[in-house]
XYZ file of C-alpha atoms in Angstrom:
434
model
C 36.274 10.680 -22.080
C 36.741 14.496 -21.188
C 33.773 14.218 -19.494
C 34.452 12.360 -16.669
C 33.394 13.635 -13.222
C 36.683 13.356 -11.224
C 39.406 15.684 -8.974
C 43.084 14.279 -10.014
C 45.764 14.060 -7.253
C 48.612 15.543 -8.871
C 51.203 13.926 -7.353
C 50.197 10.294 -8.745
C 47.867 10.958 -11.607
C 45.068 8.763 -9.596
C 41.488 10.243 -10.025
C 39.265 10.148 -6.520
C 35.706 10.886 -7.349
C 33.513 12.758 -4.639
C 31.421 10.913 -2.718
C 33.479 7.556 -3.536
C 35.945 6.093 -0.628
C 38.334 4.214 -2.814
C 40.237 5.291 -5.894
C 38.677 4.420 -9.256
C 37.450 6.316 -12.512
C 38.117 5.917 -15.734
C 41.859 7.149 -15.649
C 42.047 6.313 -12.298
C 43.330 2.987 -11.022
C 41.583 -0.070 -10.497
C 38.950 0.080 -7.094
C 38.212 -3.557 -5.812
C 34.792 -2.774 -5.036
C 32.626 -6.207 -5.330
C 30.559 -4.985 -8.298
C 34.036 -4.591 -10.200
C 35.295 -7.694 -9.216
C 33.062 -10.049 -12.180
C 34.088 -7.252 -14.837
C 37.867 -7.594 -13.794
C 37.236 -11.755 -13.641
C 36.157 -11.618 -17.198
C 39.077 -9.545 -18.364
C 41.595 -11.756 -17.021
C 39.599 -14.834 -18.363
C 39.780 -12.845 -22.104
C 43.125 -12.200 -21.517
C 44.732 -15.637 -21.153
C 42.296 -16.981 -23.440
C 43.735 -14.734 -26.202
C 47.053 -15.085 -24.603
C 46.794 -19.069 -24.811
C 44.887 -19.053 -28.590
C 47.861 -17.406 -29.919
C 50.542 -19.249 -28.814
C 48.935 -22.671 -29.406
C 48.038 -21.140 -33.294
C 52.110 -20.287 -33.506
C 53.330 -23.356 -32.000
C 51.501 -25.575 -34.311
C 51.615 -23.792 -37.420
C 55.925 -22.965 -36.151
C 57.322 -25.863 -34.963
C 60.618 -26.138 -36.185
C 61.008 -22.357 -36.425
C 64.151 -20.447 -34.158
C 61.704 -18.007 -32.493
C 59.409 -20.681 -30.702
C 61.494 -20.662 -27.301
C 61.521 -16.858 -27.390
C 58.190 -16.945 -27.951
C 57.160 -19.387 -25.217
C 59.686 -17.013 -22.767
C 58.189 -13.866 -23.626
C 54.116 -15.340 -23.502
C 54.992 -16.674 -19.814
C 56.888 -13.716 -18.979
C 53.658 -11.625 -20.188
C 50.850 -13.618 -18.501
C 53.598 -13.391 -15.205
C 53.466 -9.721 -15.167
C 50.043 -9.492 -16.448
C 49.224 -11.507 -13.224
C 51.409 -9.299 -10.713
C 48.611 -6.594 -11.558
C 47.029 -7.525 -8.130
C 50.216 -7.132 -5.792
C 50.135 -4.158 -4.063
C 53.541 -2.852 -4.915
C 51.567 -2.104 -8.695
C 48.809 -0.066 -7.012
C 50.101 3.119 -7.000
C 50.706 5.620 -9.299
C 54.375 5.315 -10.073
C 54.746 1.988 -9.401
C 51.876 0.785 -11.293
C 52.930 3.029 -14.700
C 56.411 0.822 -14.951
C 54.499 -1.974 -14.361
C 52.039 -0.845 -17.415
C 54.964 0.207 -19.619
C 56.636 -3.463 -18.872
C 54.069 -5.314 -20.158
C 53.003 -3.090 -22.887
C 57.165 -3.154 -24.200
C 56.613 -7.702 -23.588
C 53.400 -7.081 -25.722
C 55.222 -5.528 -28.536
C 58.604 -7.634 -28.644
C 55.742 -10.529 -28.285
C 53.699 -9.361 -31.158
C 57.000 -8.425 -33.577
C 58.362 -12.193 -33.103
C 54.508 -13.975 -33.290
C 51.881 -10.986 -35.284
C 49.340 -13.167 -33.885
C 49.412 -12.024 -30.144
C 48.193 -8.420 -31.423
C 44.897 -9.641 -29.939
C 46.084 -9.324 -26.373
C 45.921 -5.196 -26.965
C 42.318 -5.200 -25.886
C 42.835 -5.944 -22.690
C 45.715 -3.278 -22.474
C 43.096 -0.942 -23.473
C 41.880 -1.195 -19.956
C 44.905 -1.417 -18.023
C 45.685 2.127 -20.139
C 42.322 3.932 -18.884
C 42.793 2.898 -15.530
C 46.583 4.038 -15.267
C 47.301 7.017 -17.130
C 46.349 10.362 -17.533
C 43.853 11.225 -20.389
C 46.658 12.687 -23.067
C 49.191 9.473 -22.087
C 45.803 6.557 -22.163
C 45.002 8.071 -25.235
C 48.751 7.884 -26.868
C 49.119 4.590 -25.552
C 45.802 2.572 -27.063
C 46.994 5.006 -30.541
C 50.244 3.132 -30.212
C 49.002 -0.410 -29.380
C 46.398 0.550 -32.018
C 49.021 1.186 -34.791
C 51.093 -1.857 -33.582
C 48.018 -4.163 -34.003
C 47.608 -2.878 -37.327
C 50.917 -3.458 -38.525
C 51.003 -6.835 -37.338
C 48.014 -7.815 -38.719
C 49.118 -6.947 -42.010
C 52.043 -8.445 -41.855
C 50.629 -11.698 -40.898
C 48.792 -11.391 -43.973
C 51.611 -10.661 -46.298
C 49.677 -8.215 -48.287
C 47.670 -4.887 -48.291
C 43.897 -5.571 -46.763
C 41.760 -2.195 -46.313
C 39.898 -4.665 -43.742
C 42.947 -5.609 -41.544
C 43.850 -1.866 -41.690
C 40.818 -0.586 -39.842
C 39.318 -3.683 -38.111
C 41.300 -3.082 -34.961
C 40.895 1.046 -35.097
C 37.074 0.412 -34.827
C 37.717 -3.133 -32.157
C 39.562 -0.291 -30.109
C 37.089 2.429 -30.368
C 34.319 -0.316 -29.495
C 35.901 -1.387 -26.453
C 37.230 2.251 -25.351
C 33.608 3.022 -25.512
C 32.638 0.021 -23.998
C 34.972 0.473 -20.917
C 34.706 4.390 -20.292
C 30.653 3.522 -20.321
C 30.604 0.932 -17.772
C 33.248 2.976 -15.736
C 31.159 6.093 -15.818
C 27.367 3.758 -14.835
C 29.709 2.462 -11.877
C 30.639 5.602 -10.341
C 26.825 7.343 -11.097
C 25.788 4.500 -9.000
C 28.453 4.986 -6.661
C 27.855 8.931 -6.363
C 23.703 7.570 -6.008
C 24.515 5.510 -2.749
C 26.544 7.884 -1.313
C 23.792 10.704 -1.452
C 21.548 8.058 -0.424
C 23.757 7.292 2.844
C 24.173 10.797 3.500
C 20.498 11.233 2.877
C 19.772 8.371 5.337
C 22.279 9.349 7.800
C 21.015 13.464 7.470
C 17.339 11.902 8.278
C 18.719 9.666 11.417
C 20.428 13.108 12.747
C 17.247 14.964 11.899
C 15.224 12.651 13.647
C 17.087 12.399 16.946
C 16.920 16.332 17.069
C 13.051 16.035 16.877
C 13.090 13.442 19.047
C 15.319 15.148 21.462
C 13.512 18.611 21.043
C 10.488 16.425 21.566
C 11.420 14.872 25.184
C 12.571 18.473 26.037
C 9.718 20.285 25.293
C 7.425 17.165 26.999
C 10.267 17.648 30.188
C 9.813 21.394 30.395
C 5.900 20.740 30.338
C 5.976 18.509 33.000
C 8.170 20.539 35.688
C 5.599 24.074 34.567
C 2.596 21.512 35.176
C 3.849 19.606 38.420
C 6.973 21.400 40.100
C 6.599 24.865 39.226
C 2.477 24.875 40.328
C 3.875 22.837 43.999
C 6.685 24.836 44.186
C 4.312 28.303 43.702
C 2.073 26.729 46.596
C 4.913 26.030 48.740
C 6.496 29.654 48.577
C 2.773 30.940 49.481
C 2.174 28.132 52.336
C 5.499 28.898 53.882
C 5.217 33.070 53.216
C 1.704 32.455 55.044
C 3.025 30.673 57.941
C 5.733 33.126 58.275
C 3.569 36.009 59.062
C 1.380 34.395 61.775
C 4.348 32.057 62.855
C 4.296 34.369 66.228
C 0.595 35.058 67.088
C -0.842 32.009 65.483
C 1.651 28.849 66.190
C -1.010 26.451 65.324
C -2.414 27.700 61.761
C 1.744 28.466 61.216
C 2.136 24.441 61.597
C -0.755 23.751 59.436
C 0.748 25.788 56.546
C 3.882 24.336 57.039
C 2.325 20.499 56.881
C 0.412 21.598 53.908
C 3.522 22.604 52.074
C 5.157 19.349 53.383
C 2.307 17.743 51.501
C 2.828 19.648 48.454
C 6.106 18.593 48.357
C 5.767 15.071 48.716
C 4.001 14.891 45.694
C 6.136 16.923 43.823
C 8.467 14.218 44.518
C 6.729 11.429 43.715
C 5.380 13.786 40.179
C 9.145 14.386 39.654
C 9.917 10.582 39.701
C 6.988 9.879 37.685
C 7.075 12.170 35.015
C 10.845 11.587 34.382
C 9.948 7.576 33.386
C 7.019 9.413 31.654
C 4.623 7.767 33.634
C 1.045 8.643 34.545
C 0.432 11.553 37.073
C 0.752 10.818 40.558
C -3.461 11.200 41.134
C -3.781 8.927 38.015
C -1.854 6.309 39.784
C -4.006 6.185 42.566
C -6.976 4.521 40.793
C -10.726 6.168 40.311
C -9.972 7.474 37.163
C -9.497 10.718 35.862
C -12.723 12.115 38.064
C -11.180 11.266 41.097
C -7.737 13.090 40.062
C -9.485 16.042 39.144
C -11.305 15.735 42.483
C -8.169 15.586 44.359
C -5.498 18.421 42.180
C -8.827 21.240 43.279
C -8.279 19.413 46.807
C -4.859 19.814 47.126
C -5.070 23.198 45.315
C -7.258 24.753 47.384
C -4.989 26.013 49.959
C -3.590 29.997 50.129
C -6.453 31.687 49.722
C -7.442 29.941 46.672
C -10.727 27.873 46.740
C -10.630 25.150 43.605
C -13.650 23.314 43.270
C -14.535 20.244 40.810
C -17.654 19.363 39.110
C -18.701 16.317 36.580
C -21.066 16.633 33.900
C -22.003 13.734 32.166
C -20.661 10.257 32.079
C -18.151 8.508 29.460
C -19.689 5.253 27.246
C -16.527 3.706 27.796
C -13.157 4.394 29.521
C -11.210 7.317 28.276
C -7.700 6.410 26.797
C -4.469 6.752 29.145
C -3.263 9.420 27.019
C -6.446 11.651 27.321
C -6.589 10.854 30.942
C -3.236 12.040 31.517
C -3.423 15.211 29.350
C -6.728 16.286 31.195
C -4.861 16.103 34.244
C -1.768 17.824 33.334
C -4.100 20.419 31.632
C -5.746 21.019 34.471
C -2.491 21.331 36.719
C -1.400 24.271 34.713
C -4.362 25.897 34.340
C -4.324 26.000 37.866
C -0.716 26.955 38.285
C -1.606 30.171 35.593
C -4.838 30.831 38.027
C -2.275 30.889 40.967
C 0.087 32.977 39.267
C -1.237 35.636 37.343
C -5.144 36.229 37.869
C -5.645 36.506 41.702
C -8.135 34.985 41.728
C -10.177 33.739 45.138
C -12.310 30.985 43.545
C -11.834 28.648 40.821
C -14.114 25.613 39.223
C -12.899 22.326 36.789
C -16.051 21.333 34.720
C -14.927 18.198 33.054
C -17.913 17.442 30.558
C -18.624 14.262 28.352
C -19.732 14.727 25.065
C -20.845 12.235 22.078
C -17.589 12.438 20.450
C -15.407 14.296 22.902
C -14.343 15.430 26.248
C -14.120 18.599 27.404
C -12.675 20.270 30.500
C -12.951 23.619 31.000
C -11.140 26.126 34.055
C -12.401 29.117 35.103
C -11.409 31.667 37.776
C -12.630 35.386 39.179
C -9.688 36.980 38.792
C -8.123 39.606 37.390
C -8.626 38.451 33.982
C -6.324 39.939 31.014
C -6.941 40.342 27.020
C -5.697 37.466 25.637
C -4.711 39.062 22.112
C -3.094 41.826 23.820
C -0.812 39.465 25.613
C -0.115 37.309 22.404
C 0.665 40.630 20.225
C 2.915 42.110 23.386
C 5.183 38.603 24.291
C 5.050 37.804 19.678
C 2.709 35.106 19.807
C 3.278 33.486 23.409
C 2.166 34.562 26.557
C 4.628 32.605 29.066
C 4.830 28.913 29.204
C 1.577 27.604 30.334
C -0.714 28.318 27.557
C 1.271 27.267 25.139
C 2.005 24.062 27.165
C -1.787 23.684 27.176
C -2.383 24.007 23.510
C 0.142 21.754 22.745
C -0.941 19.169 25.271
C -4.528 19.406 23.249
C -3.077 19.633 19.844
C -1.177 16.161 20.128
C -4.442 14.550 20.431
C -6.258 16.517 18.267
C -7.719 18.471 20.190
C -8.153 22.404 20.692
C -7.715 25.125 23.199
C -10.324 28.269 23.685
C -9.319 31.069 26.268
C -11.754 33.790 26.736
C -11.043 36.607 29.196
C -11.020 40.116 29.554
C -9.786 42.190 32.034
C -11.548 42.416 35.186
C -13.773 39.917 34.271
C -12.051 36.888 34.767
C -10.791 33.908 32.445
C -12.503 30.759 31.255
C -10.277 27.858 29.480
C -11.774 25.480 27.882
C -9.979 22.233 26.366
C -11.294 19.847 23.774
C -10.462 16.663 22.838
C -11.837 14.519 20.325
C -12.684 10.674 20.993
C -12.734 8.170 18.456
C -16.170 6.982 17.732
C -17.194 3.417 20.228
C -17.031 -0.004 18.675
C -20.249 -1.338 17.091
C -21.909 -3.909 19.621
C -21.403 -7.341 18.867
C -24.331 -8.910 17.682
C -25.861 -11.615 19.619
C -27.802 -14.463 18.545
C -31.392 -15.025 20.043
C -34.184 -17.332 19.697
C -36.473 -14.718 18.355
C -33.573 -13.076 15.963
C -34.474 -14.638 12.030
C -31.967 -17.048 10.836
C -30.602 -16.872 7.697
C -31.930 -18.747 4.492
């Protein structure tokens, strides 16, 4: 019993176990958790069986003795307070230890009149674990112990070795039986609480991913669609500025291009915050025709973006690899815009057996793309890594070769999943099966 796992309040004796809301513990008092509740129904039930045994074995066997009415008095007045266990004035610590010493000084003016109620002890065995302190539970069951004893032999009129340590080894029996239940209850108590906390620690982690995981696909999005219209609206509106005097009309047609620019940006922005398809995805024609249009609408500021189509797909791409090419493509050509310089740039989106691949490349300035991962620790800005990731969540994988002066190719794969097997068709000619 030393071993119990428990912090005790000192100012009422009650033992509160970590990880367990309500009081309990084997010298704690009683919890009225549900899975107590049939264990506590079954002690009552032993109780006033006992109880009622006895005094039905000393009223027939004492009928015309003196002590019967005291008898009767002190049995009721027993099972009364043994009953007023469960009012709430009896749950705490002081309270609830003149409550125990009560019935335990009923129990012995009981047992000294009629030696046949020693039998009611047992359950006093639990009501001591469950009230006192270690040292005072342990003094108490020795005491109820010895009384049991002594009334046992009395009852008997004579010396029995038997009667003298029958109810030494009954109490050491259901001592052990009690502090084992007590201490399975609260390892399975301590068990749900780690696996709440567990449960609740995994909810918490999860809605950081998930958070983390909308931020990082929100801070992709504005690089890929705002930043890149943004970037061609600062050089549209820097271009008309300079020939806004000597060339009025070209001055307008910068300014209606960057109008343009930022009508989609809008309509990206409203898009990509319901994380919808891109804008050029939305109109129809699939994701040639968006490709077609971004090196359209990219080809403005000195920039020329052209688009070319190798192949053909065996069946329509998935809306997630549609959009990712596109959004791939969109900061490619915000990097290309940028950083290299560059006057010319090409989108080759080719159709493989088992994948798609779309590669950018640009004559500009070009840069040595270890270098820049060694010099920025593994990151060089926010659109390549954007890119990779963009490729990774489909399985997919990013290649950037470049040098400087020699300008930069990127080149993004991603895998397909192989085509369903044709459904075969029945024909005259085809054999029929025997």
């Amino acid at each position: 019993m030393a071993g119990t796992d428990g912090v005790r309040d000192g100012r009422d004796g009650d033992v509160r176990y970590a990880g367990d809301g309500a009081a309990g513990g084997v010298w704690g008092p009683p919890a009225p958790e549900a899975e107590e509740r049939w264990f506590r129904v079954l002690l009552y039930a032993g109780f006033f069986l006992l109880l009622g045994s006895s005094l039905t074995r000393f009223l027939m066997r004492h009928t015309d003795d003196g002590r019967a009415p005291w008898v009767v008095a002190l049995a009721l007045l027993l099972a009364a307070l043994y009953v007023a266990e469960t009012a709430p004035r009896t749950r705490t610590g002081s309270s609830r230890r003149v409550w125990l010493g009560a019935v335990v000084a009923v129990w012995i003016a009981l047992v000294f009149l009629a030696p046949s109620f020693a039998w009611c002890s047992i359950p006093l065995f639990y009501l001591s674990l469950r009230t006192l302190r270690p040292p005072a539970a342990a003094a108490l069951i020795t005491l109820l112990t010895a009384v049991a004893v002594v009334a046992q032999l009395r009852l008997a009129g004579r010396f029995d070795l038997d009667l003298l340590l029958a109810p030494p080894a009954v109490s050491a029996i259901a001592v052990a039986v009690f502090v084992q239940m007590d201490r399975q209850t609260q390892r399975q108590r301590r068990l749900i609480a780690d696996l709440v906390r567990t449960r609740r620690e995994l909810a918490a982690t999860e809605r950081r991913e998930g958070t983390l995981a909308e931020r990082q696909r929100l801070s992709m999005e504005i690089h890929d669609t705002l930043a890149q219209g943004l970037s061609s609206q600062q050089m549209l509106l820097q271009a008309a500025d300079r020939v806004w005097d000597g060339e009025p009309e070209t001055a307008r047609r910068h300014v209606r291009a960057a109008t343009a620019i930022a009508e989609h940006n809008l309509a990206e922005a409203r898009r990509f915050v319901h994380d919808l398809a891109p804008a050029d995805l939305a109109q129809g024609g699939g994701v040639e025709e968006a490709l077609r249009a971004l090196a359209a609408r990219e080809s403005t500021g000195g920039l020329d973006v052209r688009c070319h189509v190798d192949g053909a797909p065996d069946r329509p791409l998935p809306g997630r690899v549609e959009s990712a090419l596109v959004r791939i493509a969109q900061g490619a050509l915000a990097n290309v815009r940028e950083h290299s310089g560059a006057g010319t740039a090409a989108l080759t989106l080719t159709y493989l057996d088992d994948q798609v691949v779309l590669d950018v490349a640009d004559d500009g300035r070009g840069f040595d793309p270890a270098a820049a991962l060694a010099d920025t620790g593994g990151v060089r800005g926010h659109g390549l890594p954007a890119i990779r990731t963009r490729a990774a969540q489909l399985g997919g994988t990013l290649t950037v070769e470049s040098a400087p002066g020699e300008g930069t190719v990127l080149s993004a794969a991603i895998p397909l999943g192989p085509a369903p097997a044709p459904y075969p068709s029945s024909s005259p000619s085809s054999p029929s099966p025997a």
